[in-house]
Amino acid sequence: MKYLTLAAGLIGASAAWAETPELTVYTYDSFVTDWGPGPAIEKGFEAQCGCDLKFVGMGDGAALLARLKLEGARSDADIVLGLDASLVAAAKETELFAPSDLQADYDLPITWEDDVFVPYDWGYFAFVHGTDLTAPTDFKTLAESDLKIVIQDPRSSTPGLGLLMWVKAAYGDEATDIWAGLSDNIVTVTKGWSEAYGLFLEDEADMVLSYTTSPAYHLIAEEDDSKTAALFDEGHYMQIEVAGKLAGSDQPELADQFLQYLVSDAAQSVLPTTNWMYPAVTPEGGLPEGFEGMIQPGKALLVPNAQVPALREEALNEWLTALSR
Amino acid sequence: MAHRAVALSDRTGVFAAALVAVAILAALVAVFMAADVAAGLGAADWAAVRFTVTQAIWSAGLSVLLAVPVARALARRRFWGRGALITLLGAPFILPVIVAVLGLLTVFGRSGVLNQFGAALGLPPVSIYGLHGVVLAHVFFNLPLATRLLLQGWQSLPSERFRLAGQLQLTPRALFLALEWPMLRQVLPGVAALIFVICLTSFAVALTLGGGPRATTIELAIFQAFRFDFDLGRAALLSVVQLALAGTAAVAALWLIPPISLGGGLDRPLRRWDARGGAQRALDGAVILLATLFLVLPLGAVVLRGLTGIGQLPPSVWQATLNSVVVAGLSVLVLAVLALPMAGWIATRRRGGVEAIGLMGLAASPLMIGTGWFILINPVLDPARLSLPVTALVNAMMALPFVLRILVPRMRETLQDYGPLTETLGMRGWALWRLLILPRLRPQLGFAAGLTGALSVGDLGVIALFADQERATLPLQMYRLMGAYRMEAAAGAALLLLVLALAVFFICDKWGRWHADA
């Protein structure tokens, strides 16, 4: 025990002696991979802040919030990056976040008004599949088909939660029947987006829940046009990804500076071709070539932030019940 | 015979047993206090209970059913490599679960060897996720265990009976009914019960191969309540359910479970006069070949894939490897300090009922104990800081029942044989341990330490609850690589983990046998 205390003390002390201040950002796994936005953003921000920016991957978006609740005020994190609009109300309830007065000229499909969270990119959820497949055009046809899909767990992953809201927003009280119909199509439910997309790429399923912009990755980064997203008649649910500053941060100024950087042209021009989402503020050069070919949903669905928690609980119970049969 | 043949103090043994009991009971009390009983169990929780029982029944049933022909074939045949094959049957005991899962995915996954073969024949692809994947992995682990235990049953049949059966020229069927079936009827329920209990508390397999709400075990549900919702009340409630289920099953199975032996004598086949026909030979050969392939292919896949992946290991893997070695060392140490005095205490009693304390470790699942301690530690200290010591401790407790079964018989024998002599010499206390018990028990100690160390190196359980990004063990780091779909790097880590677990086991076991008196 003594040895542990000593070790902890030494680690703590060495951090305090360090010359450059450190900004710790908790985020989801795919953000910090070599091919994700993490490295470019770290380089860009460190060039101007005189600090050490540390990204820590913590599973997927919703698991991030659970992790924060677990760590509570003890957390080392200064910033959490990777929650989405569906989680904003739940995140505020924890009272772990500090308000931000940041203003930016957002190009979001909706007006963003929130005193805590800063949106940095957005997209539409969609099922991605190979172009050799004749894709269903709505959830009912998908449920009737033999197609195998991989989805994410709504309790740990923001796309999973998005799908829950999507079905609920499109079908309301019928949502249970849709899930019951889908249950034999679901190969597995993964904890995060990375696992699900990986399974799809390894041919473990015909379709995967991802984004309308995911095919752009294959097109631009791999020059592979064999992937596309299915356009659903019910409309597509929107995801707005956000970052927030923690009240317990020991670097509040740096944290503000980082949020400002996140909506700057430098960061926003990196996101489309690393996070494969639409930027929250369209950069000067516009969208990269290839994005114009992505499917355009006829109808955008979004449940207002404040209504999500109550609806989530109801929808989650329906989902658990339908899928555990 | 005097009640006490040796001056072995009870105090340390009782103290060690009390420590174990307190460690488990403290977790239990914490869990009961925190359990959110008012919330009750939802439909999904009941589904988890049902799935836990269903998969355990399937796993136990299939393992035992398949083990019968394999054990029978092994009992009837003598061939080159038979000894090596039987040693291999012991390997899954110390094989890290997550390594095996990766191997099974490579062979049985949708893009795995088997499905490619099936696709060539025009068969539809089979998915490994869900109930059948979980059962497949459990059979992979428990078929060898069941085979070994059944082989012990066959070995216990007197060879004279086989000679007699040979003279009477009994057909294989008649011999089965006359000799083998009565033996199996005695042994099978115990073997099945043991596997059933082991599978009830399965976590790592369900975590990796279970798919969504339909394939969630209670252990996994505890983890999800923790990690997805950070709902301690719910995690605690599920822990109570787990304890009730696994505890009842463990107690019920206690009198059915056969003793776990070192496997001595299994390499000595009985002389057999029956089953000499060509069809019987071919059948046995096919059974042995299939079982060997089932065990060897996934492991071979891990080694092959791992060799290409070992160059891509990120630095975090090496840090995790170091952590794993520390955890394994700690748990061996803790175990030695707890198990030896307990074994001494148990061995001086007339009946081994005290072993029940060790069995508490089997009934109380790792995630339940982990949840309890998390609740206890959380208000005082960041639990992540204690993730490694807590993991080591829980690993030691999990190994305790096995280790007691290894140590106690030899301890009892030693104390009986040398008791009067030590009494005459007035040898007691530390001298007794140093001069008599430790040297005599060295082979068993080495084996037990190897088992505990290997189990601990490969364990993916409590660490998943406690760890943060910086404090991971090798299995957890490997799981994270799999999650990020860095399959090559994950395979490299798997190979490393496999080598590490085997090395820990062999080093400890060799130490035990080196210059051993036995």
GROMACS .gro file of C-alpha atoms in nm, chain B residues 29-446:
model
  418
  354VAL     CA    1  -2.227  -0.676   0.174
  355ALA     CA    2  -2.135  -0.381  -0.046
  356VAL     CA    3  -2.329  -0.532  -0.332
  357PHE     CA    4  -2.637  -0.602  -0.118
  358MET     CA    5  -2.631  -0.250   0.028
  359ALA     CA    6  -2.602  -0.088  -0.311
  360ALA     CA    7  -2.844  -0.314  -0.500
  361ASP     CA    8  -3.125  -0.115  -0.648
  362VAL     CA    9  -3.393  -0.367  -0.556
  363ALA     CA   10  -3.676  -0.125  -0.618
  364ALA     CA   11  -3.586  -0.108  -0.987
  365GLY     CA   12  -3.640  -0.483  -1.016
  366LEU     CA   13  -3.539  -0.694  -1.310
  367GLY     CA   14  -3.649  -0.583  -1.655
  368ALA     CA   15  -3.731  -0.804  -1.950
  369ALA     CA   16  -3.372  -0.775  -2.073
  370ASP     CA   17  -3.234  -0.888  -1.735
  371TRP     CA   18  -3.455  -1.194  -1.738
  372ALA     CA   19  -3.334  -1.259  -2.090
  373ALA     CA   20  -2.977  -1.244  -1.956
  374VAL     CA   21  -3.064  -1.495  -1.681
  375ARG     CA   22  -3.227  -1.724  -1.936
  376PHE     CA   23  -2.937  -1.693  -2.176
  377THR     CA   24  -2.684  -1.762  -1.901
  378VAL     CA   25  -2.859  -2.085  -1.807
  379THR     CA   26  -2.935  -2.189  -2.166
  380GLN     CA   27  -2.580  -2.149  -2.288
  381ALA     CA   28  -2.442  -2.326  -1.979
  382ILE     CA   29  -2.674  -2.622  -2.037
  383TRP     CA   30  -2.581  -2.641  -2.406
  384SER     CA   31  -2.210  -2.601  -2.331
  385ALA     CA   32  -2.207  -2.864  -2.058
  386GLY     CA   33  -2.424  -3.104  -2.255
  387LEU     CA   34  -2.231  -3.078  -2.580
  388SER     CA   35  -1.890  -3.089  -2.412
  389VAL     CA   36  -1.979  -3.406  -2.225
  390LEU     CA   37  -2.153  -3.575  -2.518
  391LEU     CA   38  -1.863  -3.509  -2.752
  392ALA     CA   39  -1.610  -3.604  -2.486
  393VAL     CA   40  -1.750  -3.958  -2.456
  394PRO     CA   41  -1.639  -4.082  -2.801
  395VAL     CA   42  -1.308  -3.893  -2.774
  396ALA     CA   43  -1.225  -4.035  -2.431
  397ARG     CA   44  -1.340  -4.380  -2.544
  398ALA     CA   45  -1.119  -4.369  -2.851
  399LEU     CA   46  -0.823  -4.249  -2.646
  400ALA     CA   47  -0.882  -4.523  -2.390
  401ARG     CA   48  -0.892  -4.792  -2.657
  402ARG     CA   49  -0.601  -4.689  -2.876
  403ARG     CA   50  -0.230  -4.666  -2.844
  404PHE     CA   51  -0.052  -4.458  -3.102
  405TRP     CA   52   0.247  -4.237  -3.154
  406GLY     CA   53   0.184  -3.894  -3.000
  407ARG     CA   54  -0.089  -4.014  -2.764
  408GLY     CA   55   0.097  -3.875  -2.462
  409ALA     CA   56   0.148  -3.540  -2.632
  410LEU     CA   57  -0.220  -3.525  -2.725
  411ILE     CA   58  -0.325  -3.590  -2.367
  412THR     CA   59  -0.089  -3.317  -2.247
  413LEU     CA   60  -0.247  -3.089  -2.505
  414LEU     CA   61  -0.588  -3.167  -2.354
  415GLY     CA   62  -0.465  -2.989  -2.042
  416ALA     CA   63  -0.366  -2.678  -2.235
  417PRO     CA   64  -0.707  -2.504  -2.248
  418PHE     CA   65  -0.684  -2.481  -1.868
  419ILE     CA   66  -0.403  -2.228  -1.897
  420LEU     CA   67  -0.496  -2.089  -2.238
  421PRO     CA   68  -0.609  -1.725  -2.221
  422VAL     CA   69  -0.976  -1.711  -2.325
  423ILE     CA   70  -0.933  -1.414  -2.555
  424VAL     CA   71  -0.654  -1.588  -2.746
  425ALA     CA   72  -0.878  -1.885  -2.809
  426VAL     CA   73  -1.160  -1.655  -2.918
  427LEU     CA   74  -0.936  -1.494  -3.178
  428GLY     CA   75  -0.834  -1.839  -3.300
  429LEU     CA   76  -1.196  -1.953  -3.320
  430LEU     CA   77  -1.289  -1.636  -3.511
  431THR     CA   78  -1.015  -1.708  -3.762
  432VAL     CA   79  -1.138  -2.062  -3.818
  433PHE     CA   80  -1.515  -2.033  -3.770
  434GLY     CA   81  -1.583  -1.663  -3.849
  435ARG     CA   82  -1.790  -1.560  -4.148
  436SER     CA   83  -1.474  -1.504  -4.350
  437GLY     CA   84  -1.294  -1.786  -4.169
  438VAL     CA   85  -1.148  -2.106  -4.308
  439LEU     CA   86  -1.457  -2.316  -4.250
  440ASN     CA   87  -1.703  -2.076  -4.414
  441GLN     CA   88  -1.475  -2.035  -4.714
  442PHE     CA   89  -1.471  -2.410  -4.747
  443GLY     CA   90  -1.850  -2.412  -4.708
  444ALA     CA   91  -1.890  -2.135  -4.966
  445ALA     CA   92  -1.691  -2.343  -5.212
  446LEU     CA   93  -1.950  -2.616  -5.160
  447GLY     CA   94  -2.230  -2.365  -5.204
  448LEU     CA   95  -2.333  -2.353  -4.837
  449PRO     CA   96  -2.467  -2.031  -4.684
  450PRO     CA   97  -2.225  -1.858  -4.444
  451VAL     CA   98  -2.265  -1.930  -4.073
  452SER     CA   99  -2.211  -1.652  -3.822
  453ILE     CA  100  -2.014  -1.717  -3.505
  454TYR     CA  101  -2.183  -1.440  -3.306
  455GLY     CA  102  -2.458  -1.519  -3.060
  456LEU     CA  103  -2.558  -1.838  -2.881
  457HIS     CA  104  -2.375  -2.081  -3.108
  458GLY     CA  105  -2.053  -1.878  -3.091
  459VAL     CA  106  -2.061  -1.870  -2.714
  460VAL     CA  107  -2.136  -2.241  -2.695
  461LEU     CA  108  -1.865  -2.318  -2.951
  462ALA     CA  109  -1.604  -2.135  -2.744
  463HIS     CA  110  -1.719  -2.304  -2.425
  464VAL     CA  111  -1.702  -2.645  -2.589
  465PHE     CA  112  -1.354  -2.560  -2.712
  466PHE     CA  113  -1.249  -2.498  -2.354
  467ASN     CA  114  -1.441  -2.771  -2.181
  468LEU     CA  115  -1.432  -3.061  -2.423
  469PRO     CA  116  -1.065  -3.127  -2.331
  470LEU     CA  117  -1.145  -3.097  -1.960
  471ALA     CA  118  -1.436  -3.337  -1.995
  472THR     CA  119  -1.224  -3.576  -2.200
  473ARG     CA  120  -0.953  -3.582  -1.935
  474LEU     CA  121  -1.199  -3.642  -1.654
  475LEU     CA  122  -1.375  -3.919  -1.848
  476LEU     CA  123  -1.040  -4.073  -1.935
  477GLN     CA  124  -0.974  -4.091  -1.561
  478GLY     CA  125  -1.300  -4.283  -1.537
  479TRP     CA  126  -1.186  -4.528  -1.803
  480GLN     CA  127  -0.851  -4.558  -1.633
  481SER     CA  128  -1.025  -4.650  -1.310
  482LEU     CA  129  -1.178  -4.962  -1.467
  483PRO     CA  130  -0.970  -5.264  -1.364
  484SER     CA  131  -0.782  -5.412  -1.658
  485GLU     CA  132  -0.897  -5.760  -1.556
  486ARG     CA  133  -1.246  -5.670  -1.665
  487PHE     CA  134  -1.126  -5.583  -2.012
  488ARG     CA  135  -0.934  -5.909  -2.021
  489LEU     CA  136  -1.251  -6.092  -1.925
  490ALA     CA  137  -1.451  -5.902  -2.183
  491GLY     CA  138  -1.188  -6.001  -2.438
  492GLN     CA  139  -1.217  -6.367  -2.342
  493LEU     CA  140  -1.595  -6.352  -2.365
  494GLN     CA  141  -1.551  -6.184  -2.705
  495LEU     CA  142  -1.801  -5.916  -2.618
  496THR     CA  143  -1.898  -5.690  -2.907
  497PRO     CA  144  -1.804  -5.323  -2.858
  498ARG     CA  145  -2.171  -5.254  -2.795
  499ALA     CA  146  -2.202  -5.524  -2.532
  500LEU     CA  147  -1.879  -5.414  -2.368
  501PHE     CA  148  -2.006  -5.058  -2.362
  502LEU     CA  149  -2.327  -5.165  -2.190
  503ALA     CA  150  -2.154  -5.399  -1.947
  504LEU     CA  151  -1.847  -5.199  -1.848
  505GLU     CA  152  -1.834  -4.847  -1.983
  506TRP     CA  153  -2.190  -4.729  -1.943
  507PRO     CA  154  -2.211  -4.804  -1.566
  508MET     CA  155  -1.885  -4.612  -1.520
  509LEU     CA  156  -2.007  -4.322  -1.733
  510ARG     CA  157  -2.333  -4.306  -1.543
  511GLN     CA  158  -2.132  -4.240  -1.230
  512VAL     CA  159  -1.888  -3.992  -1.376
  513LEU     CA  160  -2.092  -3.797  -1.632
  514PRO     CA  161  -2.321  -3.600  -1.397
  515GLY     CA  162  -2.023  -3.465  -1.203
  516VAL     CA  163  -1.833  -3.363  -1.514
  517ALA     CA  164  -2.142  -3.197  -1.662
  518ALA     CA  165  -2.212  -3.018  -1.334
  519LEU     CA  166  -1.857  -2.883  -1.316
  520ILE     CA  167  -1.872  -2.747  -1.672
  521PHE     CA  168  -2.219  -2.605  -1.611
  522VAL     CA  169  -2.091  -2.406  -1.311
  523ILE     CA  170  -1.782  -2.285  -1.499
  524CYS     CA  171  -1.996  -2.165  -1.791
  525LEU     CA  172  -2.245  -1.984  -1.567
  526THR     CA  173  -1.983  -1.725  -1.476
  527SER     CA  174  -1.842  -1.687  -1.825
  528PHE     CA  175  -1.755  -1.330  -1.911
  529ALA     CA  176  -1.479  -1.292  -2.170
  530VAL     CA  177  -1.645  -1.529  -2.419
  531ALA     CA  178  -1.980  -1.351  -2.393
  532LEU     CA  179  -1.805  -1.015  -2.418
  533THR     CA  180  -1.636  -1.103  -2.743
  534LEU     CA  181  -1.878  -1.344  -2.910
  535GLY     CA  182  -2.210  -1.261  -2.752
  536GLY     CA  183  -2.413  -1.033  -2.972
  537GLY     CA  184  -2.641  -0.774  -2.822
  538PRO     CA  185  -2.930  -0.823  -2.582
  539ARG     CA  186  -3.005  -1.170  -2.717
  540ALA     CA  187  -2.667  -1.313  -2.616
  541THR     CA  188  -2.585  -1.143  -2.288
  542THR     CA  189  -2.479  -1.337  -1.980
  543ILE     CA  190  -2.537  -1.195  -1.633
  544GLU     CA  191  -2.164  -1.124  -1.599
  545LEU     CA  192  -2.178  -0.925  -1.921
  546ALA     CA  193  -2.491  -0.743  -1.804
  547ILE     CA  194  -2.303  -0.639  -1.488
  548PHE     CA  195  -2.023  -0.505  -1.705
  549GLN     CA  196  -2.271  -0.318  -1.925
  550ALA     CA  197  -2.452  -0.162  -1.630
  551PHE     CA  198  -2.110  -0.043  -1.519
  552ARG     CA  199  -1.954   0.071  -1.840
  553PHE     CA  200  -2.254   0.183  -2.046
  554ASP     CA  201  -2.475   0.344  -1.784
  555PHE     CA  202  -2.251   0.364  -1.477
  556ASP     CA  203  -2.551   0.241  -1.285
  557LEU     CA  204  -2.400   0.086  -0.970
  558GLY     CA  205  -2.738  -0.002  -0.821
  559ARG     CA  206  -2.825  -0.209  -1.125
  560ALA     CA  207  -2.479  -0.370  -1.140
  561ALA     CA  208  -2.517  -0.464  -0.775
  562LEU     CA  209  -2.865  -0.607  -0.828
  563LEU     CA  210  -2.739  -0.820  -1.115
  564SER     CA  211  -2.449  -0.932  -0.896
  565VAL     CA  212  -2.696  -1.057  -0.637
  566VAL     CA  213  -2.880  -1.249  -0.908
  567GLN     CA  214  -2.550  -1.395  -1.031
  568LEU     CA  215  -2.454  -1.501  -0.681
  569ALA     CA  216  -2.788  -1.667  -0.619
  570LEU     CA  217  -2.768  -1.857  -0.948
  571ALA     CA  218  -2.402  -1.958  -0.950
  572GLY     CA  219  -2.396  -2.012  -0.573
  573THR     CA  220  -2.691  -2.249  -0.580
  574ALA     CA  221  -2.547  -2.436  -0.876
  575ALA     CA  222  -2.201  -2.459  -0.716
  576VAL     CA  223  -2.335  -2.590  -0.387
  577ALA     CA  224  -2.562  -2.835  -0.567
  578ALA     CA  225  -2.274  -2.951  -0.784
  579LEU     CA  226  -2.026  -2.970  -0.496
  580TRP     CA  227  -2.094  -3.335  -0.421
  581LEU     CA  228  -2.101  -3.423  -0.791
  582ILE     CA  229  -1.773  -3.261  -0.894
  583PRO     CA  230  -1.489  -3.511  -0.936
  584PRO     CA  231  -1.145  -3.448  -0.785
  585ILE     CA  232  -0.901  -3.266  -1.009
  586SER     CA  233  -0.584  -3.468  -1.052
  587LEU     CA  234  -0.248  -3.379  -1.195
  588GLY     CA  235  -0.324  -3.615  -1.479
  589GLY     CA  236  -0.079  -3.873  -1.350
  590GLY     CA  237  -0.124  -4.214  -1.505
  591LEU     CA  238  -0.332  -4.088  -1.798
  592ASP     CA  239  -0.042  -4.156  -2.029
  593ARG     CA  240  -0.053  -4.527  -1.946
  594PRO     CA  241  -0.308  -4.689  -2.174
  595LEU     CA  242  -0.482  -5.002  -2.061
  596ARG     CA  243  -0.415  -5.316  -2.253
  597ARG     CA  244  -0.728  -5.383  -2.453
  598TRP     CA  245  -0.848  -5.691  -2.632
  599ASP     CA  246  -1.170  -5.552  -2.770
  600ALA     CA  247  -1.253  -5.322  -3.060
  601ARG     CA  248  -0.990  -5.461  -3.293
  602GLY     CA  249  -1.207  -5.450  -3.605
  603GLY     CA  250  -1.128  -5.220  -3.895
  604ALA     CA  251  -1.450  -5.018  -3.864
  605GLN     CA  252  -1.387  -4.959  -3.495
  606ARG     CA  253  -1.032  -4.856  -3.566
  607ALA     CA  254  -1.138  -4.617  -3.841
  608LEU     CA  255  -1.407  -4.469  -3.621
  609ASP     CA  256  -1.168  -4.409  -3.331
  610GLY     CA  257  -0.908  -4.268  -3.566
  611ALA     CA  258  -1.159  -4.026  -3.715
  612VAL     CA  259  -1.282  -3.915  -3.372
  613ILE     CA  260  -0.930  -3.854  -3.246
  614LEU     CA  261  -0.834  -3.670  -3.565
  615LEU     CA  262  -1.142  -3.445  -3.553
  616ALA     CA  263  -1.091  -3.361  -3.187
  617THR     CA  264  -0.725  -3.284  -3.247
  618LEU     CA  265  -0.807  -3.059  -3.542
  619PHE     CA  266  -1.075  -2.882  -3.340
  620LEU     CA  267  -0.816  -2.801  -3.074
  621VAL     CA  268  -0.511  -2.741  -3.288
  622LEU     CA  269  -0.650  -2.542  -3.582
  623PRO     CA  270  -0.756  -2.230  -3.384
  624LEU     CA  271  -0.427  -2.230  -3.194
  625GLY     CA  272  -0.232  -2.276  -3.516
  626ALA     CA  273  -0.426  -1.988  -3.668
  627VAL     CA  274  -0.330  -1.765  -3.375
  628VAL     CA  275   0.036  -1.853  -3.408
  629LEU     CA  276   0.043  -1.803  -3.785
  630ARG     CA  277  -0.148  -1.476  -3.778
  631GLY     CA  278   0.046  -1.362  -3.474
  632LEU     CA  279   0.382  -1.404  -3.642
  633THR     CA  280   0.288  -1.148  -3.906
  634GLY     CA  281   0.133  -0.918  -3.647
  635ILE     CA  282   0.412  -0.920  -3.394
  636GLY     CA  283   0.600  -0.649  -3.582
  637GLN     CA  284   0.301  -0.414  -3.562
  638LEU     CA  285   0.264  -0.414  -3.186
  639PRO     CA  286   0.210  -0.064  -3.048
  640PRO     CA  287   0.417   0.036  -2.740
  641SER     CA  288   0.106   0.015  -2.521
  642VAL     CA  289   0.118  -0.362  -2.564
  643TRP     CA  290   0.461  -0.386  -2.405
  644GLN     CA  291   0.350  -0.177  -2.109
  645ALA     CA  292   0.046  -0.400  -2.075
  646THR     CA  293   0.269  -0.708  -2.090
  647LEU     CA  294   0.472  -0.574  -1.800
  648ASN     CA  295   0.151  -0.506  -1.606
  649SER     CA  296   0.034  -0.861  -1.672
  650VAL     CA  297   0.358  -1.008  -1.543
  651VAL     CA  298   0.330  -0.798  -1.226
  652VAL     CA  299  -0.033  -0.904  -1.177
  653ALA     CA  300   0.054  -1.270  -1.225
  654GLY     CA  301   0.348  -1.246  -0.982
  655LEU     CA  302   0.131  -1.073  -0.722
  656SER     CA  303  -0.149  -1.323  -0.751
  657VAL     CA  304   0.090  -1.618  -0.716
  658LEU     CA  305   0.233  -1.454  -0.406
  659VAL     CA  306  -0.108  -1.383  -0.255
  660LEU     CA  307  -0.219  -1.733  -0.336
  661ALA     CA  308   0.084  -1.893  -0.172
  662VAL     CA  309   0.032  -1.689   0.143
  663LEU     CA  310  -0.336  -1.782   0.160
  664ALA     CA  311  -0.348  -2.135   0.024
  665LEU     CA  312  -0.060  -2.298   0.213
  666PRO     CA  313  -0.186  -2.224   0.566
  667MET     CA  314  -0.539  -2.310   0.453
  668ALA     CA  315  -0.423  -2.640   0.307
  669GLY     CA  316  -0.237  -2.712   0.631
  670TRP     CA  317  -0.550  -2.645   0.831
  671ILE     CA  318  -0.773  -2.852   0.604
  672ALA     CA  319  -0.527  -3.142   0.593
  673THR     CA  320  -0.529  -3.181   0.971
  674ARG     CA  321  -0.907  -3.206   0.979
  675ARG     CA  322  -1.064  -3.540   0.921
  676ARG     CA  323  -1.292  -3.424   0.642
  677GLY     CA  324  -1.227  -3.170   0.373
  678GLY     CA  325  -1.546  -2.972   0.430
  679VAL     CA  326  -1.345  -2.658   0.491
  680GLU     CA  327  -1.263  -2.656   0.123
  681ALA     CA  328  -1.607  -2.503   0.084
  682ILE     CA  329  -1.448  -2.169   0.170
  683GLY     CA  330  -1.227  -2.205  -0.133
  684LEU     CA  331  -1.530  -2.293  -0.340
  685MET     CA  332  -1.689  -1.963  -0.243
  686GLY     CA  333  -1.444  -1.816  -0.487
  687LEU     CA  334  -1.601  -2.021  -0.763
  688ALA     CA  335  -1.958  -1.933  -0.677
  689ALA     CA  336  -1.893  -1.565  -0.619
  690SER     CA  337  -1.819  -1.449  -0.971
  691PRO     CA  338  -1.519  -1.226  -1.044
  692LEU     CA  339  -1.737  -0.942  -1.166
  693MET     CA  340  -1.954  -0.964  -0.857
  694ILE     CA  341  -1.651  -0.935  -0.629
  695GLY     CA  342  -1.514  -0.662  -0.854
  696THR     CA  343  -1.842  -0.468  -0.836
  697GLY     CA  344  -1.848  -0.496  -0.458
  698TRP     CA  345  -1.497  -0.370  -0.416
  699PHE     CA  346  -1.546  -0.095  -0.665
  700ILE     CA  347  -1.837   0.029  -0.453
  701LEU     CA  348  -1.619   0.009  -0.141
  702ILE     CA  349  -1.315   0.180  -0.292
  703ASN     CA  350  -1.486   0.443  -0.507
  704PRO     CA  351  -1.575   0.698  -0.236
  705VAL     CA  352  -1.221   0.688  -0.096
  706LEU     CA  353  -0.987   0.649  -0.389
  707ASP     CA  354  -0.981   0.636  -0.767
  708PRO     CA  355  -1.049   0.263  -0.828
  709ALA     CA  356  -0.839   0.270  -1.146
  710ARG     CA  357  -0.530   0.325  -0.931
  711LEU     CA  358  -0.593  -0.007  -0.760
  712SER     CA  359  -0.692  -0.192  -1.076
  713LEU     CA  360  -0.381  -0.410  -1.087
  714PRO     CA  361  -0.368  -0.517  -0.718
  715VAL     CA  362  -0.742  -0.585  -0.714
  716THR     CA  363  -0.713  -0.793  -1.031
  717ALA     CA  364  -0.427  -0.991  -0.879
  718LEU     CA  365  -0.628  -1.054  -0.562
  719VAL     CA  366  -0.942  -1.164  -0.744
  720ASN     CA  367  -0.736  -1.390  -0.970
  721ALA     CA  368  -0.581  -1.553  -0.665
  722MET     CA  369  -0.928  -1.617  -0.518
  723MET     CA  370  -1.052  -1.765  -0.842
  724ALA     CA  371  -0.761  -2.007  -0.844
  725LEU     CA  372  -0.797  -2.095  -0.475
  726PRO     CA  373  -1.045  -2.384  -0.508
  727PHE     CA  374  -0.831  -2.554  -0.774
  728VAL     CA  375  -0.513  -2.497  -0.580
  729LEU     CA  376  -0.657  -2.636  -0.257
  730ARG     CA  377  -0.756  -2.951  -0.442
  731ILE     CA  378  -0.399  -2.983  -0.564
  732LEU     CA  379  -0.228  -2.912  -0.232
  733VAL     CA  380  -0.450  -3.079   0.026
  734PRO     CA  381  -0.405  -3.449  -0.061
  735ARG     CA  382  -0.025  -3.420  -0.067
  736MET     CA  383  -0.029  -3.211   0.250
  737ARG     CA  384  -0.243  -3.470   0.426
  738GLU     CA  385  -0.013  -3.750   0.312
  739THR     CA  386   0.299  -3.564   0.425
  740LEU     CA  387   0.159  -3.480   0.767
  741GLN     CA  388   0.044  -3.837   0.819
  742ASP     CA  389   0.376  -3.988   0.714
  743TYR     CA  390   0.604  -3.752   0.902
  744GLY     CA  391   0.371  -3.637   1.181
  745PRO     CA  392   0.504  -3.872   1.451
  746LEU     CA  393   0.864  -3.798   1.358
  747THR     CA  394   0.821  -3.421   1.375
  748GLU     CA  395   0.638  -3.465   1.704
  749THR     CA  396   0.931  -3.659   1.844
  750LEU     CA  397   1.175  -3.397   1.723
  751GLY     CA  398   0.958  -3.123   1.866
  752MET     CA  399   0.957  -2.954   1.529
  753ARG     CA  400   0.692  -2.685   1.494
  754GLY     CA  401   0.613  -2.349   1.344
  755TRP     CA  402   0.836  -2.209   1.072
  756ALA     CA  403   1.091  -2.490   1.099
  757LEU     CA  404   0.819  -2.742   1.021
  758TRP     CA  405   0.719  -2.548   0.710
  759ARG     CA  406   1.076  -2.489   0.596
  760LEU     CA  407   1.221  -2.833   0.658
  761LEU     CA  408   0.928  -3.061   0.591
  762ILE     CA  409   0.621  -2.919   0.424
  763LEU     CA  410   0.765  -2.686   0.162
  764PRO     CA  411   1.023  -2.934   0.027
  765ARG     CA  412   0.771  -3.220   0.020
  766LEU     CA  413   0.505  -3.008  -0.149
  767ARG     CA  414   0.738  -2.849  -0.399
  768PRO     CA  415   0.604  -3.024  -0.712
  769GLN     CA  416   0.243  -2.946  -0.618
  770LEU     CA  417   0.338  -2.588  -0.530
  771GLY     CA  418   0.511  -2.539  -0.862
   0.00000   0.00000   0.00000
